[in-house]
Amino acid sequence: MLFAAVNVLRRLNVDPELALRGATGRFVARVEAAERLATQAGEDFAKLPLARQDRYFDLAKESA
């Protein structure tokens, strides 16, 4: 699947490495923001159930 995505990006004249680095950077920033939101609410993000982590991730995504 990764190779298919790379080929599509190349056909669209997009540098696949830069696109992947950008997406990875945005993901990391959102996870870090979700962790901060959980901490501000007095919760340990790592110990939360996945559904609750997802809610914090969505909040972080909305505020970005």
JSON list of N, CA and C in Angstrom, two decimals:
[
{"chain": "A", "resi": 1, "resn": "MET", "atom": "N", "xyz": [0.82, -1.18, 0.00]},
{"chain": "A", "resi": 1, "resn": "MET", "atom": "CA", "xyz": [0.00, 0.00, 0.00]},
{"chain": "A", "resi": 1, "resn": "MET", "atom": "C", "xyz": [0.88, 1.26, 0.00]},
{"chain": "A", "resi": 2, "resn": "LEU", "atom": "N", "xyz": [1.97, 1.21, 0.75]},
{"chain": "A", "resi": 2, "resn": "LEU", "atom": "CA", "xyz": [2.85, 2.37, 0.79]},
{"chain": "A", "resi": 2, "resn": "LEU", "atom": "C", "xyz": [3.42, 2.67, -0.59]},
{"chain": "A", "resi": 3, "resn": "PHE", "atom": "N", "xyz": [3.81, 1.63, -1.32]},
{"chain": "A", "resi": 3, "resn": "PHE", "atom": "CA", "xyz": [4.37, 1.84, -2.65]},
{"chain": "A", "resi": 3, "resn": "PHE", "atom": "C", "xyz": [3.33, 2.41, -3.60]},
{"chain": "A", "resi": 4, "resn": "ALA", "atom": "N", "xyz": [2.09, 1.98, -3.46]},
{"chain": "A", "resi": 4, "resn": "ALA", "atom": "CA", "xyz": [1.02, 2.53, -4.30]},
{"chain": "A", "resi": 4, "resn": "ALA", "atom": "C", "xyz": [0.83, 4.02, -4.01]},
{"chain": "A", "resi": 5, "resn": "ALA", "atom": "N", "xyz": [0.87, 4.38, -2.73]},
{"chain": "A", "resi": 5, "resn": "ALA", "atom": "CA", "xyz": [0.72, 5.79, -2.36]},
{"chain": "A", "resi": 5, "resn": "ALA", "atom": "C", "xyz": [1.89, 6.61, -2.91]},
{"chain": "A", "resi": 6, "resn": "VAL", "atom": "N", "xyz": [3.09, 6.06, -2.84]},
{"chain": "A", "resi": 6, "resn": "VAL", "atom": "CA", "xyz": [4.27, 6.76, -3.37]},
{"chain": "A", "resi": 6, "resn": "VAL", "atom": "C", "xyz": [4.10, 7.00, -4.87]},
{"chain": "A", "resi": 7, "resn": "ASN", "atom": "N", "xyz": [3.64, 6.00, -5.59]},
{"chain": "A", "resi": 7, "resn": "ASN", "atom": "CA", "xyz": [3.45, 6.15, -7.04]},
{"chain": "A", "resi": 7, "resn": "ASN", "atom": "C", "xyz": [2.40, 7.21, -7.36]},
{"chain": "A", "resi": 8, "resn": "VAL", "atom": "N", "xyz": [1.32, 7.24, -6.61]},
{"chain": "A", "resi": 8, "resn": "VAL", "atom": "CA", "xyz": [0.29, 8.26, -6.83]},
{"chain": "A", "resi": 8, "resn": "VAL", "atom": "C", "xyz": [0.87, 9.65, -6.58]},
{"chain": "A", "resi": 9, "resn": "LEU", "atom": "N", "xyz": [1.60, 9.80, -5.50]},
{"chain": "A", "resi": 9, "resn": "LEU", "atom": "CA", "xyz": [2.19, 11.11, -5.18]},
{"chain": "A", "resi": 9, "resn": "LEU", "atom": "C", "xyz": [3.17, 11.54, -6.27]},
{"chain": "A", "resi": 10, "resn": "ARG", "atom": "N", "xyz": [3.96, 10.63, -6.76]},
{"chain": "A", "resi": 10, "resn": "ARG", "atom": "CA", "xyz": [4.91, 10.97, -7.83]},
{"chain": "A", "resi": 10, "resn": "ARG", "atom": "C", "xyz": [4.18, 11.44, -9.08]},
{"chain": "A", "resi": 11, "resn": "ARG", "atom": "N", "xyz": [3.08, 10.77, -9.41]},
{"chain": "A", "resi": 11, "resn": "ARG", "atom": "CA", "xyz": [2.30, 11.18, -10.59]},
{"chain": "A", "resi": 11, "resn": "ARG", "atom": "C", "xyz": [1.67, 12.55, -10.39]},
{"chain": "A", "resi": 12, "resn": "LEU", "atom": "N", "xyz": [1.44, 12.93, -9.14]},
{"chain": "A", "resi": 12, "resn": "LEU", "atom": "CA", "xyz": [0.88, 14.25, -8.84]},
{"chain": "A", "resi": 12, "resn": "LEU", "atom": "C", "xyz": [1.98, 15.29, -8.62]},
{"chain": "A", "resi": 13, "resn": "ASN", "atom": "N", "xyz": [3.21, 14.91, -8.92]},
{"chain": "A", "resi": 13, "resn": "ASN", "atom": "CA", "xyz": [4.38, 15.79, -8.73]},
{"chain": "A", "resi": 13, "resn": "ASN", "atom": "C", "xyz": [4.53, 16.25, -7.29]},
{"chain": "A", "resi": 14, "resn": "VAL", "atom": "N", "xyz": [4.28, 15.35, -6.35]},
{"chain": "A", "resi": 14, "resn": "VAL", "atom": "CA", "xyz": [4.46, 15.62, -4.93]},
{"chain": "A", "resi": 14, "resn": "VAL", "atom": "C", "xyz": [5.62, 14.75, -4.45]},
{"chain": "A", "resi": 15, "resn": "ASP", "atom": "N", "xyz": [6.53, 15.35, -3.69]},
{"chain": "A", "resi": 15, "resn": "ASP", "atom": "CA", "xyz": [7.65, 14.59, -3.15]},
{"chain": "A", "resi": 15, "resn": "ASP", "atom": "C", "xyz": [7.12, 13.67, -2.04]},
{"chain": "A", "resi": 16, "resn": "PRO", "atom": "N", "xyz": [7.14, 12.35, -2.25]},
{"chain": "A", "resi": 16, "resn": "PRO", "atom": "CA", "xyz": [6.57, 11.42, -1.26]},
{"chain": "A", "resi": 16, "resn": "PRO", "atom": "C", "xyz": [7.22, 11.54, 0.11]},
{"chain": "A", "resi": 17, "resn": "GLU", "atom": "N", "xyz": [8.54, 11.73, 0.15]},
{"chain": "A", "resi": 17, "resn": "GLU", "atom": "CA", "xyz": [9.23, 11.83, 1.44]},
{"chain": "A", "resi": 17, "resn": "GLU", "atom": "C", "xyz": [8.77, 13.07, 2.20]},
{"chain": "A", "resi": 18, "resn": "LEU", "atom": "N", "xyz": [8.67, 14.19, 1.52]},
{"chain": "A", "resi": 18, "resn": "LEU", "atom": "CA", "xyz": [8.22, 15.42, 2.18]},
{"chain": "A", "resi": 18, "resn": "LEU", "atom": "C", "xyz": [6.78, 15.29, 2.66]},
{"chain": "A", "resi": 19, "resn": "ALA", "atom": "N", "xyz": [5.94, 14.65, 1.84]},
{"chain": "A", "resi": 19, "resn": "ALA", "atom": "CA", "xyz": [4.54, 14.46, 2.23]},
{"chain": "A", "resi": 19, "resn": "ALA", "atom": "C", "xyz": [4.44, 13.58, 3.47]},
{"chain": "A", "resi": 20, "resn": "LEU", "atom": "N", "xyz": [5.23, 12.51, 3.51]},
{"chain": "A", "resi": 20, "resn": "LEU", "atom": "CA", "xyz": [5.20, 11.61, 4.67]},
{"chain": "A", "resi": 20, "resn": "LEU", "atom": "C", "xyz": [5.75, 12.30, 5.91]},
{"chain": "A", "resi": 21, "resn": "ARG", "atom": "N", "xyz": [6.82, 13.06, 5.75]},
{"chain": "A", "resi": 21, "resn": "ARG", "atom": "CA", "xyz": [7.38, 13.79, 6.89]},
{"chain": "A", "resi": 21, "resn": "ARG", "atom": "C", "xyz": [6.37, 14.81, 7.44]},
{"chain": "A", "resi": 22, "resn": "GLY", "atom": "N", "xyz": [5.67, 15.49, 6.54]},
{"chain": "A", "resi": 22, "resn": "GLY", "atom": "CA", "xyz": [4.67, 16.47, 6.97]},
{"chain": "A", "resi": 22, "resn": "GLY", "atom": "C", "xyz": [3.52, 15.81, 7.72]},
{"chain": "A", "resi": 23, "resn": "ALA", "atom": "N", "xyz": [3.03, 14.69, 7.18]},
{"chain": "A", "resi": 23, "resn": "ALA", "atom": "CA", "xyz": [1.94, 13.98, 7.84]},
{"chain": "A", "resi": 23, "resn": "ALA", "atom": "C", "xyz": [2.37, 13.44, 9.19]},
{"chain": "A", "resi": 24, "resn": "THR", "atom": "N", "xyz": [3.59, 12.93, 9.26]},
{"chain": "A", "resi": 24, "resn": "THR", "atom": "CA", "xyz": [4.11, 12.42, 10.53]},
{"chain": "A", "resi": 24, "resn": "THR", "atom": "C", "xyz": [4.25, 13.54, 11.55]},
{"chain": "A", "resi": 25, "resn": "GLY", "atom": "N", "xyz": [4.73, 14.68, 11.11]},
{"chain": "A", "resi": 25, "resn": "GLY", "atom": "CA", "xyz": [4.88, 15.82, 12.01]},
{"chain": "A", "resi": 25, "resn": "GLY", "atom": "C", "xyz": [3.54, 16.29, 12.56]},
{"chain": "A", "resi": 26, "resn": "ARG", "atom": "N", "xyz": [2.53, 16.34, 11.69]},
{"chain": "A", "resi": 26, "resn": "ARG", "atom": "CA", "xyz": [1.19, 16.74, 12.15]},
{"chain": "A", "resi": 26, "resn": "ARG", "atom": "C", "xyz": [0.63, 15.73, 13.15]},
{"chain": "A", "resi": 27, "resn": "PHE", "atom": "N", "xyz": [0.84, 14.44, 12.89]},
{"chain": "A", "resi": 27, "resn": "PHE", "atom": "CA", "xyz": [0.34, 13.41, 13.80]},
{"chain": "A", "resi": 27, "resn": "PHE", "atom": "C", "xyz": [1.00, 13.52, 15.17]},
{"chain": "A", "resi": 28, "resn": "VAL", "atom": "N", "xyz": [2.31, 13.67, 15.18]},
{"chain": "A", "resi": 28, "resn": "VAL", "atom": "CA", "xyz": [3.05, 13.78, 16.45]},
{"chain": "A", "resi": 28, "resn": "VAL", "atom": "C", "xyz": [2.58, 15.01, 17.21]},
{"chain": "A", "resi": 29, "resn": "ALA", "atom": "N", "xyz": [2.41, 16.13, 16.52]},
{"chain": "A", "resi": 29, "resn": "ALA", "atom": "CA", "xyz": [1.95, 17.36, 17.17]},
{"chain": "A", "resi": 29, "resn": "ALA", "atom": "C", "xyz": [0.57, 17.17, 17.78]},
{"chain": "A", "resi": 30, "resn": "ARG", "atom": "N", "xyz": [-0.31, 16.45, 17.09]},
{"chain": "A", "resi": 30, "resn": "ARG", "atom": "CA", "xyz": [-1.66, 16.22, 17.62]},
{"chain": "A", "resi": 30, "resn": "ARG", "atom": "C", "xyz": [-1.64, 15.31, 18.83]},
{"chain": "A", "resi": 31, "resn": "VAL", "atom": "N", "xyz": [-0.82, 14.27, 18.80]},
{"chain": "A", "resi": 31, "resn": "VAL", "atom": "CA", "xyz": [-0.73, 13.38, 19.95]},
{"chain": "A", "resi": 31, "resn": "VAL", "atom": "C", "xyz": [-0.19, 14.14, 21.16]},
{"chain": "A", "resi": 32, "resn": "GLU", "atom": "N", "xyz": [0.83, 14.96, 20.93]},
{"chain": "A", "resi": 32, "resn": "GLU", "atom": "CA", "xyz": [1.38, 15.75, 22.04]},
{"chain": "A", "resi": 32, "resn": "GLU", "atom": "C", "xyz": [0.35, 16.73, 22.58]},
{"chain": "A", "resi": 33, "resn": "ALA", "atom": "N", "xyz": [-0.44, 17.33, 21.70]},
{"chain": "A", "resi": 33, "resn": "ALA", "atom": "CA", "xyz": [-1.50, 18.25, 22.14]},
{"chain": "A", "resi": 33, "resn": "ALA", "atom": "C", "xyz": [-2.57, 17.48, 22.92]},
{"chain": "A", "resi": 34, "resn": "ALA", "atom": "N", "xyz": [-2.92, 16.28, 22.47]},
{"chain": "A", "resi": 34, "resn": "ALA", "atom": "CA", "xyz": [-3.90, 15.46, 23.17]},
{"chain": "A", "resi": 34, "resn": "ALA", "atom": "C", "xyz": [-3.39, 15.10, 24.56]},
{"chain": "A", "resi": 35, "resn": "GLU", "atom": "N", "xyz": [-2.11, 14.78, 24.67]},
{"chain": "A", "resi": 35, "resn": "GLU", "atom": "CA", "xyz": [-1.51, 14.48, 25.98]},
{"chain": "A", "resi": 35, "resn": "GLU", "atom": "C", "xyz": [-1.59, 15.70, 26.90]},
{"chain": "A", "resi": 36, "resn": "ARG", "atom": "N", "xyz": [-1.30, 16.88, 26.36]},
{"chain": "A", "resi": 36, "resn": "ARG", "atom": "CA", "xyz": [-1.39, 18.11, 27.17]},
{"chain": "A", "resi": 36, "resn": "ARG", "atom": "C", "xyz": [-2.82, 18.35, 27.64]},
{"chain": "A", "resi": 37, "resn": "LEU", "atom": "N", "xyz": [-3.79, 18.16, 26.74]},
{"chain": "A", "resi": 37, "resn": "LEU", "atom": "CA", "xyz": [-5.19, 18.36, 27.12]},
{"chain": "A", "resi": 37, "resn": "LEU", "atom": "C", "xyz": [-5.60, 17.41, 28.24]},
{"chain": "A", "resi": 38, "resn": "ALA", "atom": "N", "xyz": [-5.18, 16.16, 28.14]},
{"chain": "A", "resi": 38, "resn": "ALA", "atom": "CA", "xyz": [-5.50, 15.18, 29.18]},
{"chain": "A", "resi": 38, "resn": "ALA", "atom": "C", "xyz": [-4.85, 15.57, 30.50]},
{"chain": "A", "resi": 39, "resn": "THR", "atom": "N", "xyz": [-3.60, 16.01, 30.44]},
{"chain": "A", "resi": 39, "resn": "THR", "atom": "CA", "xyz": [-2.89, 16.43, 31.65]},
{"chain": "A", "resi": 39, "resn": "THR", "atom": "C", "xyz": [-3.59, 17.62, 32.29]},
{"chain": "A", "resi": 40, "resn": "GLN", "atom": "N", "xyz": [-4.02, 18.58, 31.48]},
{"chain": "A", "resi": 40, "resn": "GLN", "atom": "CA", "xyz": [-4.74, 19.75, 31.99]},
{"chain": "A", "resi": 40, "resn": "GLN", "atom": "C", "xyz": [-6.04, 19.35, 32.67]},
{"chain": "A", "resi": 41, "resn": "ALA", "atom": "N", "xyz": [-6.63, 18.24, 32.21]},
{"chain": "A", "resi": 41, "resn": "ALA", "atom": "CA", "xyz": [-7.87, 17.74, 32.80]},
{"chain": "A", "resi": 41, "resn": "ALA", "atom": "C", "xyz": [-7.60, 16.81, 33.98]},
{"chain": "A", "resi": 42, "resn": "GLY", "atom": "N", "xyz": [-6.32, 16.65, 34.34]},
{"chain": "A", "resi": 42, "resn": "GLY", "atom": "CA", "xyz": [-5.97, 15.81, 35.47]},
{"chain": "A", "resi": 42, "resn": "GLY", "atom": "C", "xyz": [-5.95, 14.33, 35.17]},
{"chain": "A", "resi": 43, "resn": "GLU", "atom": "N", "xyz": [-5.77, 13.97, 33.89]},
{"chain": "A", "resi": 43, "resn": "GLU", "atom": "CA", "xyz": [-5.76, 12.56, 33.49]},
{"chain": "A", "resi": 43, "resn": "GLU", "atom": "C", "xyz": [-4.40, 12.19, 32.91]},
{"chain": "A", "resi": 44, "resn": "ASP", "atom": "N", "xyz": [-4.05, 10.92, 33.06]},
{"chain": "A", "resi": 44, "resn": "ASP", "atom": "CA", "xyz": [-2.82, 10.39, 32.47]},
{"chain": "A", "resi": 44, "resn": "ASP", "atom": "C", "xyz": [-3.19, 9.79, 31.11]},
{"chain": "A", "resi": 45, "resn": "PHE", "atom": "N", "xyz": [-2.80, 10.46, 30.04]},
{"chain": "A", "resi": 45, "resn": "PHE", "atom": "CA", "xyz": [-3.19, 10.06, 28.69]},
{"chain": "A", "resi": 45, "resn": "PHE", "atom": "C", "xyz": [-2.85, 8.60, 28.41]},
{"chain": "A", "resi": 46, "resn": "ALA", "atom": "N", "xyz": [-1.68, 8.15, 28.82]},
{"chain": "A", "resi": 46, "resn": "ALA", "atom": "CA", "xyz": [-1.23, 6.79, 28.53]},
{"chain": "A", "resi": 46, "resn": "ALA", "atom": "C", "xyz": [-2.09, 5.73, 29.21]},
{"chain": "A", "resi": 47, "resn": "LYS", "atom": "N", "xyz": [-2.74, 6.08, 30.30]},
{"chain": "A", "resi": 47, "resn": "LYS", "atom": "CA", "xyz": [-3.56, 5.11, 31.04]},
{"chain": "A", "resi": 47, "resn": "LYS", "atom": "C", "xyz": [-5.03, 5.15, 30.65]},
{"chain": "A", "resi": 48, "resn": "LEU", "atom": "N", "xyz": [-5.40, 6.06, 29.77]},
{"chain": "A", "resi": 48, "resn": "LEU", "atom": "CA", "xyz": [-6.80, 6.18, 29.37]},
{"chain": "A", "resi": 48, "resn": "LEU", "atom": "C", "xyz": [-7.18, 5.10, 28.37]},
{"chain": "A", "resi": 49, "resn": "PRO", "atom": "N", "xyz": [-8.46, 4.70, 28.38]},
{"chain": "A", "resi": 49, "resn": "PRO", "atom": "CA", "xyz": [-8.92, 3.78, 27.34]},
{"chain": "A", "resi": 49, "resn": "PRO", "atom": "C", "xyz": [-8.80, 4.45, 25.96]},
{"chain": "A", "resi": 50, "resn": "LEU", "atom": "N", "xyz": [-8.67, 3.64, 24.93]},
{"chain": "A", "resi": 50, "resn": "LEU", "atom": "CA", "xyz": [-8.47, 4.15, 23.58]},
{"chain": "A", "resi": 50, "resn": "LEU", "atom": "C", "xyz": [-9.57, 5.14, 23.16]},
{"chain": "A", "resi": 51, "resn": "ALA", "atom": "N", "xyz": [-10.81, 4.86, 23.52]},
{"chain": "A", "resi": 51, "resn": "ALA", "atom": "CA", "xyz": [-11.91, 5.75, 23.14]},
{"chain": "A", "resi": 51, "resn": "ALA", "atom": "C", "xyz": [-11.72, 7.14, 23.73]},
{"chain": "A", "resi": 52, "resn": "ARG", "atom": "N", "xyz": [-11.24, 7.21, 24.96]},
{"chain": "A", "resi": 52, "resn": "ARG", "atom": "CA", "xyz": [-11.01, 8.52, 25.61]},
{"chain": "A", "resi": 52, "resn": "ARG", "atom": "C", "xyz": [-9.79, 9.21, 24.99]},
{"chain": "A", "resi": 53, "resn": "GLN", "atom": "N", "xyz": [-8.77, 8.45, 24.67]},
{"chain": "A", "resi": 53, "resn": "GLN", "atom": "CA", "xyz": [-7.62, 9.03, 23.97]},
{"chain": "A", "resi": 53, "resn": "GLN", "atom": "C", "xyz": [-8.05, 9.61, 22.63]},
{"chain": "A", "resi": 54, "resn": "ASP", "atom": "N", "xyz": [-8.92, 8.89, 21.94]},
{"chain": "A", "resi": 54, "resn": "ASP", "atom": "CA", "xyz": [-9.43, 9.37, 20.65]},
{"chain": "A", "resi": 54, "resn": "ASP", "atom": "C", "xyz": [-10.17, 10.69, 20.81]},
{"chain": "A", "resi": 55, "resn": "ARG", "atom": "N", "xyz": [-10.92, 10.84, 21.89]},
{"chain": "A", "resi": 55, "resn": "ARG", "atom": "CA", "xyz": [-11.63, 12.11, 22.12]},
{"chain": "A", "resi": 55, "resn": "ARG", "atom": "C", "xyz": [-10.65, 13.26, 22.29]},
{"chain": "A", "resi": 56, "resn": "TYR", "atom": "N", "xyz": [-9.60, 13.03, 23.07]},
{"chain": "A", "resi": 56, "resn": "TYR", "atom": "CA", "xyz": [-8.59, 14.07, 23.24]},
{"chain": "A", "resi": 56, "resn": "TYR", "atom": "C", "xyz": [-7.87, 14.36, 21.92]},
{"chain": "A", "resi": 57, "resn": "PHE", "atom": "N", "xyz": [-7.61, 13.32, 21.14]},
{"chain": "A", "resi": 57, "resn": "PHE", "atom": "CA", "xyz": [-6.97, 13.50, 19.83]},
{"chain": "A", "resi": 57, "resn": "PHE", "atom": "C", "xyz": [-7.86, 14.35, 18.93]},
{"chain": "A", "resi": 58, "resn": "ASP", "atom": "N", "xyz": [-9.16, 14.06, 18.93]},
{"chain": "A", "resi": 58, "resn": "ASP", "atom": "CA", "xyz": [-10.10, 14.85, 18.12]},
{"chain": "A", "resi": 58, "resn": "ASP", "atom": "C", "xyz": [-10.15, 16.30, 18.57]},
{"chain": "A", "resi": 59, "resn": "LEU", "atom": "N", "xyz": [-10.12, 16.53, 19.88]},
{"chain": "A", "resi": 59, "resn": "LEU", "atom": "CA", "xyz": [-10.09, 17.90, 20.39]},
{"chain": "A", "resi": 59, "resn": "LEU", "atom": "C", "xyz": [-8.82, 18.62, 19.94]},
{"chain": "A", "resi": 60, "resn": "ALA", "atom": "N", "xyz": [-7.71, 17.92, 19.98]},
{"chain": "A", "resi": 60, "resn": "ALA", "atom": "CA", "xyz": [-6.44, 18.51, 19.54]},
{"chain": "A", "resi": 60, "resn": "ALA", "atom": "C", "xyz": [-6.49, 18.83, 18.05]},
{"chain": "A", "resi": 61, "resn": "LYS", "atom": "N", "xyz": [-7.11, 17.95, 17.28]},
{"chain": "A", "resi": 61, "resn": "LYS", "atom": "CA", "xyz": [-7.21, 18.15, 15.84]},
{"chain": "A", "resi": 61, "resn": "LYS", "atom": "C", "xyz": [-8.09, 19.35, 15.52]},
{"chain": "A", "resi": 62, "resn": "GLU", "atom": "N", "xyz": [-9.17, 19.51, 16.28]},
{"chain": "A", "resi": 62, "resn": "GLU", "atom": "CA", "xyz": [-10.08, 20.64, 16.06]},
{"chain": "A", "resi": 62, "resn": "GLU", "atom": "C", "xyz": [-9.41, 21.97, 16.39]},
{"chain": "A", "resi": 63, "resn": "SER", "atom": "N", "xyz": [-8.55, 21.97, 17.40]},
{"chain": "A", "resi": 63, "resn": "SER", "atom": "CA", "xyz": [-7.93, 23.22, 17.83]},
{"chain": "A", "resi": 63, "resn": "SER", "atom": "C", "xyz": [-6.70, 23.59, 16.99]},
{"chain": "A", "resi": 64, "resn": "ALA", "atom": "N", "xyz": [-6.26, 22.69, 16.13]},
{"chain": "A", "resi": 64, "resn": "ALA", "atom": "CA", "xyz": [-5.07, 22.96, 15.30]},
{"chain": "A", "resi": 64, "resn": "ALA", "atom": "C", "xyz": [-5.39, 23.85, 14.12]}
]
